[in-house]
Tab-separated table of C-alpha atoms in Angstrom:
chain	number	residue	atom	x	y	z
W	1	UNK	CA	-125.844	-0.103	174.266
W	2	UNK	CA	-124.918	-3.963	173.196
W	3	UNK	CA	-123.099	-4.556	169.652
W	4	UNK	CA	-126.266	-7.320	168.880
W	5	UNK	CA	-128.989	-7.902	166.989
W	6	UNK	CA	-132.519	-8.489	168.251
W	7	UNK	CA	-134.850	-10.480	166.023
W	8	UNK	CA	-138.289	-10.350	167.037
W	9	UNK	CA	-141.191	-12.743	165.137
W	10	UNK	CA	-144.821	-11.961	164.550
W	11	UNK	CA	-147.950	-14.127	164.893
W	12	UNK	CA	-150.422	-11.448	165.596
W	13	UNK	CA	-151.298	-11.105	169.237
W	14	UNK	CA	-148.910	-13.842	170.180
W	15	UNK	CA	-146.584	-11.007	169.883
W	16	UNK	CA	-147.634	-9.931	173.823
W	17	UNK	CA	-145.399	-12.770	174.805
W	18	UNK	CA	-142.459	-10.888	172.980
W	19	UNK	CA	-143.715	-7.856	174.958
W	20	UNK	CA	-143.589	-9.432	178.273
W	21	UNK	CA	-139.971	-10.464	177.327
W	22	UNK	CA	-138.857	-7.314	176.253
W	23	UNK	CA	-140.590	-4.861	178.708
W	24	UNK	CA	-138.342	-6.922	181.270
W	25	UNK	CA	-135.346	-5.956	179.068
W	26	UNK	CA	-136.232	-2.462	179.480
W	27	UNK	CA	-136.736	-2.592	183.062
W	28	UNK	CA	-132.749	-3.837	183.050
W	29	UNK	CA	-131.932	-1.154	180.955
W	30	UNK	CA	-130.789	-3.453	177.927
W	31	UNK	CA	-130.612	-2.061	175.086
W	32	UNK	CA	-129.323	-3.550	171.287
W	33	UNK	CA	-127.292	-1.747	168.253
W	34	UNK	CA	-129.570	-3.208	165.891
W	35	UNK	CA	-133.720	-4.556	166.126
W	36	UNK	CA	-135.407	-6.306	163.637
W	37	UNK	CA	-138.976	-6.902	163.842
W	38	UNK	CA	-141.834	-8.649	161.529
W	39	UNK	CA	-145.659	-8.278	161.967
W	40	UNK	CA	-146.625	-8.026	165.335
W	41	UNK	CA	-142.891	-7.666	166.593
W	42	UNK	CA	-142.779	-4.615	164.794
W	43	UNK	CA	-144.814	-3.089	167.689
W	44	UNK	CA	-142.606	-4.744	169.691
W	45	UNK	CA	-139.593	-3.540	168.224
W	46	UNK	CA	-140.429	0.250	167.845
W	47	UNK	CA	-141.430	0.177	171.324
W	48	UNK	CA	-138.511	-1.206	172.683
W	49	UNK	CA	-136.571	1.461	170.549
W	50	UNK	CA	-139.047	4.149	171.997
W	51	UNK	CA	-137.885	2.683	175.651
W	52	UNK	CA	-141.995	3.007	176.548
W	53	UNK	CA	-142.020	-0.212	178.797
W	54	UNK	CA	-145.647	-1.621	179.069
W	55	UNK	CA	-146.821	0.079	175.780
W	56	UNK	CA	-146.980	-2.700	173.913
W	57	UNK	CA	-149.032	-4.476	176.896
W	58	UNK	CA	-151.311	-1.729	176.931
W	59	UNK	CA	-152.297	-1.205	173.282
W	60	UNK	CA	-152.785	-5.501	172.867
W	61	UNK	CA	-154.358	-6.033	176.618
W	62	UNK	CA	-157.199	-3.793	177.477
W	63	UNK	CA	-161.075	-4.171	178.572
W	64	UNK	CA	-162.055	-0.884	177.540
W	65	UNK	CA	-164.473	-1.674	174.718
W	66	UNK	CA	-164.066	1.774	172.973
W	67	UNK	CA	-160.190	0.821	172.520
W	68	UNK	CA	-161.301	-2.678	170.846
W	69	UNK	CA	-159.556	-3.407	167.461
W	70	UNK	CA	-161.054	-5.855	165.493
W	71	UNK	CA	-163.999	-5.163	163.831
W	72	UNK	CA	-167.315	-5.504	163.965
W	73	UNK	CA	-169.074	-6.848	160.102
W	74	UNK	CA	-169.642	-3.261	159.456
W	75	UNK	CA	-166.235	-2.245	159.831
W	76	UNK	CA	-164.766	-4.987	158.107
W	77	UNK	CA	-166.904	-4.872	154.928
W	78	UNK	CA	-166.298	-1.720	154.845
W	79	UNK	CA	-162.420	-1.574	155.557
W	80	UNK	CA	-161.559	-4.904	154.521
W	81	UNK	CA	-159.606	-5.631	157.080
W	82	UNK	CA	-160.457	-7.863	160.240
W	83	UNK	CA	-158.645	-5.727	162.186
W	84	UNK	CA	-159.151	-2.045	163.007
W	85	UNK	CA	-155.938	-0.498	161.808
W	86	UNK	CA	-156.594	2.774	161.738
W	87	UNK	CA	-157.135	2.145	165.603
W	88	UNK	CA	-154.034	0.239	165.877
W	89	UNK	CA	-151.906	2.824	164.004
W	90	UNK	CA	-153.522	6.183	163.829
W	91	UNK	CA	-155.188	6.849	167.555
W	92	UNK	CA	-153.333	4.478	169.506
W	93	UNK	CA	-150.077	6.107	168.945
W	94	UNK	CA	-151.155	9.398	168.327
W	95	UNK	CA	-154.125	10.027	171.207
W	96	UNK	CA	-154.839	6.558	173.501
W	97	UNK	CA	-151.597	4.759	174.172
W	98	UNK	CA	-149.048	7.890	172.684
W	99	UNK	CA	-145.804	6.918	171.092
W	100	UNK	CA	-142.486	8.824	172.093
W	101	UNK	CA	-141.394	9.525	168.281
W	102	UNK	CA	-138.542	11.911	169.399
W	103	UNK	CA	-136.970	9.227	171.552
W	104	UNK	CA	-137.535	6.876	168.703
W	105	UNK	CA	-136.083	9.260	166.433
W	106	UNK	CA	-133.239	10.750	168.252
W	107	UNK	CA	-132.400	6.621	169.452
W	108	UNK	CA	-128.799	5.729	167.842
W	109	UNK	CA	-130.708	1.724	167.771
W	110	UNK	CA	-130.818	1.010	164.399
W	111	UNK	CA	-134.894	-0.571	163.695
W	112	UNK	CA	-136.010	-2.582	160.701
W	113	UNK	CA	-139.380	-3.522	159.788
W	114	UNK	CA	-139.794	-6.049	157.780
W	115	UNK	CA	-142.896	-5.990	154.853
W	116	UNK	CA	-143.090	-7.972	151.816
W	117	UNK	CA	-143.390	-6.086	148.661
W	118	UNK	CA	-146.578	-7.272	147.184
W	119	UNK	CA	-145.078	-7.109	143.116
W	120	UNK	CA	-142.056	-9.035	143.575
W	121	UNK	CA	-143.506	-11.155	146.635
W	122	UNK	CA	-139.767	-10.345	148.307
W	123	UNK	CA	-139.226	-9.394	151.776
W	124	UNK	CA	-137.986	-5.751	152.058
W	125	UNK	CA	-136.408	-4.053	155.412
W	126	UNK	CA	-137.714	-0.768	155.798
W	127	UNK	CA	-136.360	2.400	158.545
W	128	UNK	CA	-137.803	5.484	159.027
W	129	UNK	CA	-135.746	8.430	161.153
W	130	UNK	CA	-137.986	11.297	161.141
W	131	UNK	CA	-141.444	10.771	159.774
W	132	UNK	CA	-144.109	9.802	161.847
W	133	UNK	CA	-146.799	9.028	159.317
W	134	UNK	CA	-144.398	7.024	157.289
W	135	UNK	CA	-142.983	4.893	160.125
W	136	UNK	CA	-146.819	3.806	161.990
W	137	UNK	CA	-147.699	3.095	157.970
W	138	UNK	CA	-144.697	0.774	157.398
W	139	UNK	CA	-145.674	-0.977	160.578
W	140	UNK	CA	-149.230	-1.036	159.645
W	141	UNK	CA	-147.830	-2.736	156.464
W	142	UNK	CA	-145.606	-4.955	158.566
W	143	UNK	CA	-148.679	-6.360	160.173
W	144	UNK	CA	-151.097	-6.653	157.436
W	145	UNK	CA	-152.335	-10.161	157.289
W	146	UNK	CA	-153.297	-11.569	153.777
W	147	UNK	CA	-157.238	-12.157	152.566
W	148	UNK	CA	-157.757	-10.287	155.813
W	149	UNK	CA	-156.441	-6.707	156.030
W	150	UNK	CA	-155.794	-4.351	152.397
W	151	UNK	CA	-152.307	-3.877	151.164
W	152	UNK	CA	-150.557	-0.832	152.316
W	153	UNK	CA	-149.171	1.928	150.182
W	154	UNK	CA	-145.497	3.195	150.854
W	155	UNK	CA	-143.003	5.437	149.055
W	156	UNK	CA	-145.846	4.294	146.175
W	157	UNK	CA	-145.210	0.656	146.465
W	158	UNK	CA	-147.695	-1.869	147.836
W	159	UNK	CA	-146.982	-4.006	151.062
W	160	UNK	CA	-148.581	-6.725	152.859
W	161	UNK	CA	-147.168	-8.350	156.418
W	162	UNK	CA	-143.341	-9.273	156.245
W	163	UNK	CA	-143.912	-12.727	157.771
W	164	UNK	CA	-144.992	-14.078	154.352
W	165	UNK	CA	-141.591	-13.228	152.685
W	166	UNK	CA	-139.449	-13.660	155.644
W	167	UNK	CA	-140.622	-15.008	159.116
W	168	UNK	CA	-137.839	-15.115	161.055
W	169	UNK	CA	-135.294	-13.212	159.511
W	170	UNK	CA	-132.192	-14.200	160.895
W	171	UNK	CA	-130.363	-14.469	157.564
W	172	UNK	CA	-131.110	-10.674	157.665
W	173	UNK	CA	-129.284	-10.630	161.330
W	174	UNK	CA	-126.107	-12.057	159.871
W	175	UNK	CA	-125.892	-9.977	157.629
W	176	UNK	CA	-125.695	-6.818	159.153
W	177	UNK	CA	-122.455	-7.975	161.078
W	178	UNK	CA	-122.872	-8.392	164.558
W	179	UNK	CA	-121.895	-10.844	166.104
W	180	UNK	CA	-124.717	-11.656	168.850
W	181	UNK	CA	-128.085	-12.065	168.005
W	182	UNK	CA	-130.889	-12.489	170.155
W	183	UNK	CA	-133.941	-14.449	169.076
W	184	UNK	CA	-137.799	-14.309	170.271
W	185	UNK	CA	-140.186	-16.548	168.575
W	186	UNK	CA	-143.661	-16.644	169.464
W	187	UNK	CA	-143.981	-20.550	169.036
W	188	UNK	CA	-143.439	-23.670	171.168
W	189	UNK	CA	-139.912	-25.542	170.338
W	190	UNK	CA	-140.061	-28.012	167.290
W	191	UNK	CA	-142.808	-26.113	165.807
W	192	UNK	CA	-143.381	-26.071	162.192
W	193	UNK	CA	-145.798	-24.648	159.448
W	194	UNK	CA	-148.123	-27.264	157.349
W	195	UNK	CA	-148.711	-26.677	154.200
W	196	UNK	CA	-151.989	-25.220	152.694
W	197	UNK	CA	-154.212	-26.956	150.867
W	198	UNK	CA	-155.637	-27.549	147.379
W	199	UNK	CA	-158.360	-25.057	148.418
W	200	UNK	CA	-156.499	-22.526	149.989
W	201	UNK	CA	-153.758	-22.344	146.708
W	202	UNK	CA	-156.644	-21.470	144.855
W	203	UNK	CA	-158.021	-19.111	147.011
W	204	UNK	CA	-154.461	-17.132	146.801
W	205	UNK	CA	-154.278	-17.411	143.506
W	206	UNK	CA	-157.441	-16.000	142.848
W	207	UNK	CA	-157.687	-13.743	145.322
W	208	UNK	CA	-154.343	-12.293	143.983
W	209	UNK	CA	-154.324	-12.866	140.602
W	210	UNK	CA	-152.949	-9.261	139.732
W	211	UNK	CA	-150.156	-10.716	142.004
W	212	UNK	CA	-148.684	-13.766	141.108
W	213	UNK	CA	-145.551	-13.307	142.757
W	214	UNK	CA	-147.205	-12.229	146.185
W	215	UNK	CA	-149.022	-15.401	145.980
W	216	UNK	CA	-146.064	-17.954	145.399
W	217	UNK	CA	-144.422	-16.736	148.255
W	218	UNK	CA	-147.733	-16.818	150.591
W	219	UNK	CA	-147.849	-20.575	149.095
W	220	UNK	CA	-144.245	-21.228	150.081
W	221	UNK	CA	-144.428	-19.606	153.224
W	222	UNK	CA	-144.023	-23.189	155.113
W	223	UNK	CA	-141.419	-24.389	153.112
W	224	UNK	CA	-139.422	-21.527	153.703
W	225	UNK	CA	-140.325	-20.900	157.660
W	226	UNK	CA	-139.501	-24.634	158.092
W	227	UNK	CA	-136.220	-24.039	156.374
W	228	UNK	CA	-135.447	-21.211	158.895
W	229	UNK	CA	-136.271	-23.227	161.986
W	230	UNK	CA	-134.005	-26.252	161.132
W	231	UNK	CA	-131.288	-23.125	160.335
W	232	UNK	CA	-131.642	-21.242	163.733
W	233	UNK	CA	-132.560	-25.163	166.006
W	234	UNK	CA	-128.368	-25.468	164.524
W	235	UNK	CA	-127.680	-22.682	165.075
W	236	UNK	CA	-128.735	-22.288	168.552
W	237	UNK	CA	-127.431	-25.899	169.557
W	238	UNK	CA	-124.110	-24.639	168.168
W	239	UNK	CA	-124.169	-21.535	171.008
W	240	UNK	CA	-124.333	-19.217	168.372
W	241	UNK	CA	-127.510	-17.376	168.689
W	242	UNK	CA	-129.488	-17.107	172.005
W	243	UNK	CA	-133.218	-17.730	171.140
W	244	UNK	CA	-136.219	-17.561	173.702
W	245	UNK	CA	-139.534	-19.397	172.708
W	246	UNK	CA	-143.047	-20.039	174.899
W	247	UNK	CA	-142.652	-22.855	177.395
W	248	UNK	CA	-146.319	-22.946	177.317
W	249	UNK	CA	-148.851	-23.676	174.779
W	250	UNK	CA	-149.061	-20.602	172.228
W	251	UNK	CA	-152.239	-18.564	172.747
W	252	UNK	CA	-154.299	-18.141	168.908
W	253	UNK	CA	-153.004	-15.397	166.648
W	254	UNK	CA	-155.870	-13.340	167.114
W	255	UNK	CA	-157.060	-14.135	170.762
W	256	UNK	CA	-159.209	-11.824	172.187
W	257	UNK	CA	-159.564	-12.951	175.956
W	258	UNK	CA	-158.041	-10.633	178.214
W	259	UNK	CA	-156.779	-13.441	180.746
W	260	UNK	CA	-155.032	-15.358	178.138
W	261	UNK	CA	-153.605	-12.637	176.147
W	262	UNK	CA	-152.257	-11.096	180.063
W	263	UNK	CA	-150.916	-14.237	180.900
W	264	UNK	CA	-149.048	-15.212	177.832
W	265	UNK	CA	-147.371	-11.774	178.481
W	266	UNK	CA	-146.461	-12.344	182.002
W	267	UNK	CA	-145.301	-15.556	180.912
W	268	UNK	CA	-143.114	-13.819	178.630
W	269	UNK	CA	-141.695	-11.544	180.921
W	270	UNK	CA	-141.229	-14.232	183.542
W	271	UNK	CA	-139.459	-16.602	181.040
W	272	UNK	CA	-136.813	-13.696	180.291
W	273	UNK	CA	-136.265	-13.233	183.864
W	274	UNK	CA	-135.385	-16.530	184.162
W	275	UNK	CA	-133.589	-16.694	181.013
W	276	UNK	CA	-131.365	-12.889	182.045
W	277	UNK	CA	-128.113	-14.866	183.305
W	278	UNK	CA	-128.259	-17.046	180.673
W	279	UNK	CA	-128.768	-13.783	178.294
W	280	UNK	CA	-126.033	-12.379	180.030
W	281	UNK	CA	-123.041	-15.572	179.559
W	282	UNK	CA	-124.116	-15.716	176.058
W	283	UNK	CA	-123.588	-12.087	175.173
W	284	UNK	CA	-119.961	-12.182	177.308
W	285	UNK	CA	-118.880	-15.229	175.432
């Protein structure tokens, strides 16, 4: 195992390009002290600390209609959420696409999932060792999109998807000492987050009301995100942190066509191929 830190970003099924990348990883045997992951790269992350190459691929990528999850109106007016979670994190892991807990658990990788704590609108960076409800709900919570998927209840404390309160944490990274860290984004280079509108504000606001602080940091998301890419575009021109970003054109963030979402992953595990020996002088510098 590598002293390093992997930091993997969300952006809903964009995250099967950080699968493609990391399933190659796996099939080097390369393996981090320390993963971060936010949203959708919590998937990635718990996977890649479960060493279950292809998982990740197989619970975003299917044509099986009876493993679909998004929802159909029903569903969603009745679950509030766009998304079928209880798919996602409930039979997935537990009966479709199984999830090795006891190599997650017994792992000496140290995982983080990131969620932002829908009172104080902060990011918070959860771990979980030996409870397997607890750890699929803080990754259900990690991927909870605002306005479209209900808060999540952990440990008694409500949580929505950690990109709103911290995108890309790499400040996070730093801090817990090592001195490689290895960044996937799920964006193009030079990409950056406009801000919403008039319309949109209020729709937070309202929609949130018994949250204010949730909703001034899903208002500031941009300004903050933006903020984090000029950080990491230094520090990655300074040979400090190794980052690996689509060279295509992102796919959406909730695509649902199975040749796009398969190819964005192959092109993410073709892009780390290419990018290994580069991977490799960075981490013996």
């Amino acid at each position: 195992m590598i002293a390093a830190s992997l930091v993997l970003e969300g952006g809903a099924t964009r995250g099967v390009f950080t699968a493609g990348a990391v399933d190659y990883l796996m099939e080097r045997d390369m393996y981090f002290s320390h993963v971060i992951g936010v949203s959708a790269g919590s998937c990635n992350a718990v996977d890649y600390v479960s060493k279950q190459i292809g998982r990740s691929r197989d619970c975003w990528i299917h044509k099986e209609k009876e493993y679909d999850y998004y929802h159909k109106i029903p569903g969603f007016l009745k679950e509030k959420s766009i998304m079928n979670m209880n798919m996602v994190f409930e039979q997935y892991p537990n009966k479709i696409y199984p999830f090795d807990y006891d190599t997650y658990f017994e792992s000496k990788m140290v995982c983080e999932i990131v969620v932002t704590n829908c009172r104080t609108g902060k990011a918070e960076y959860l771990t979980e060792e030996a409870d397997r409800r607890r750890l699929m709900s803080i990754c259900r919570a990690s991927c909870s999109m605002p306005l479209v998927s209900p808060m999540v209840s952990v440990d008694g404390k409500e949580y929505l998807d950690g990109g709103l309160a911290d995108s890309v944490p790499i400040h996070r990274a730093i801090e817990l000492g090592n001195r490689k860290i290895i960044l996937m984004l799920t964006r193009g280079e030079g990409y950056r987050k406009g801000y919403p509108r008039k319309a949109e504000v209020k729709l937070y606001k309202r929609i949130y009301r018994d949250y204010p602080e949730l909703a001034k940091t899903i208002v500031r998301r941009p300004l903050g995100y933006n903020r984090t890419m000029d950080y990491i575009e230094k520090l990655e021109e300074a040979g400090h942190i190794f980052v690996l970003r689509p060279g295509v054109k992102p796919i959406k963030r909730l695509e649902k066509n199975y040749d796009n979402l398969m190819g964005f992953y192959e092109h993410g595990h073709k892009l780390m191929e290419q990018e290994y020996e580069r991977l490799l002088e960075y981490l013996e510098k």
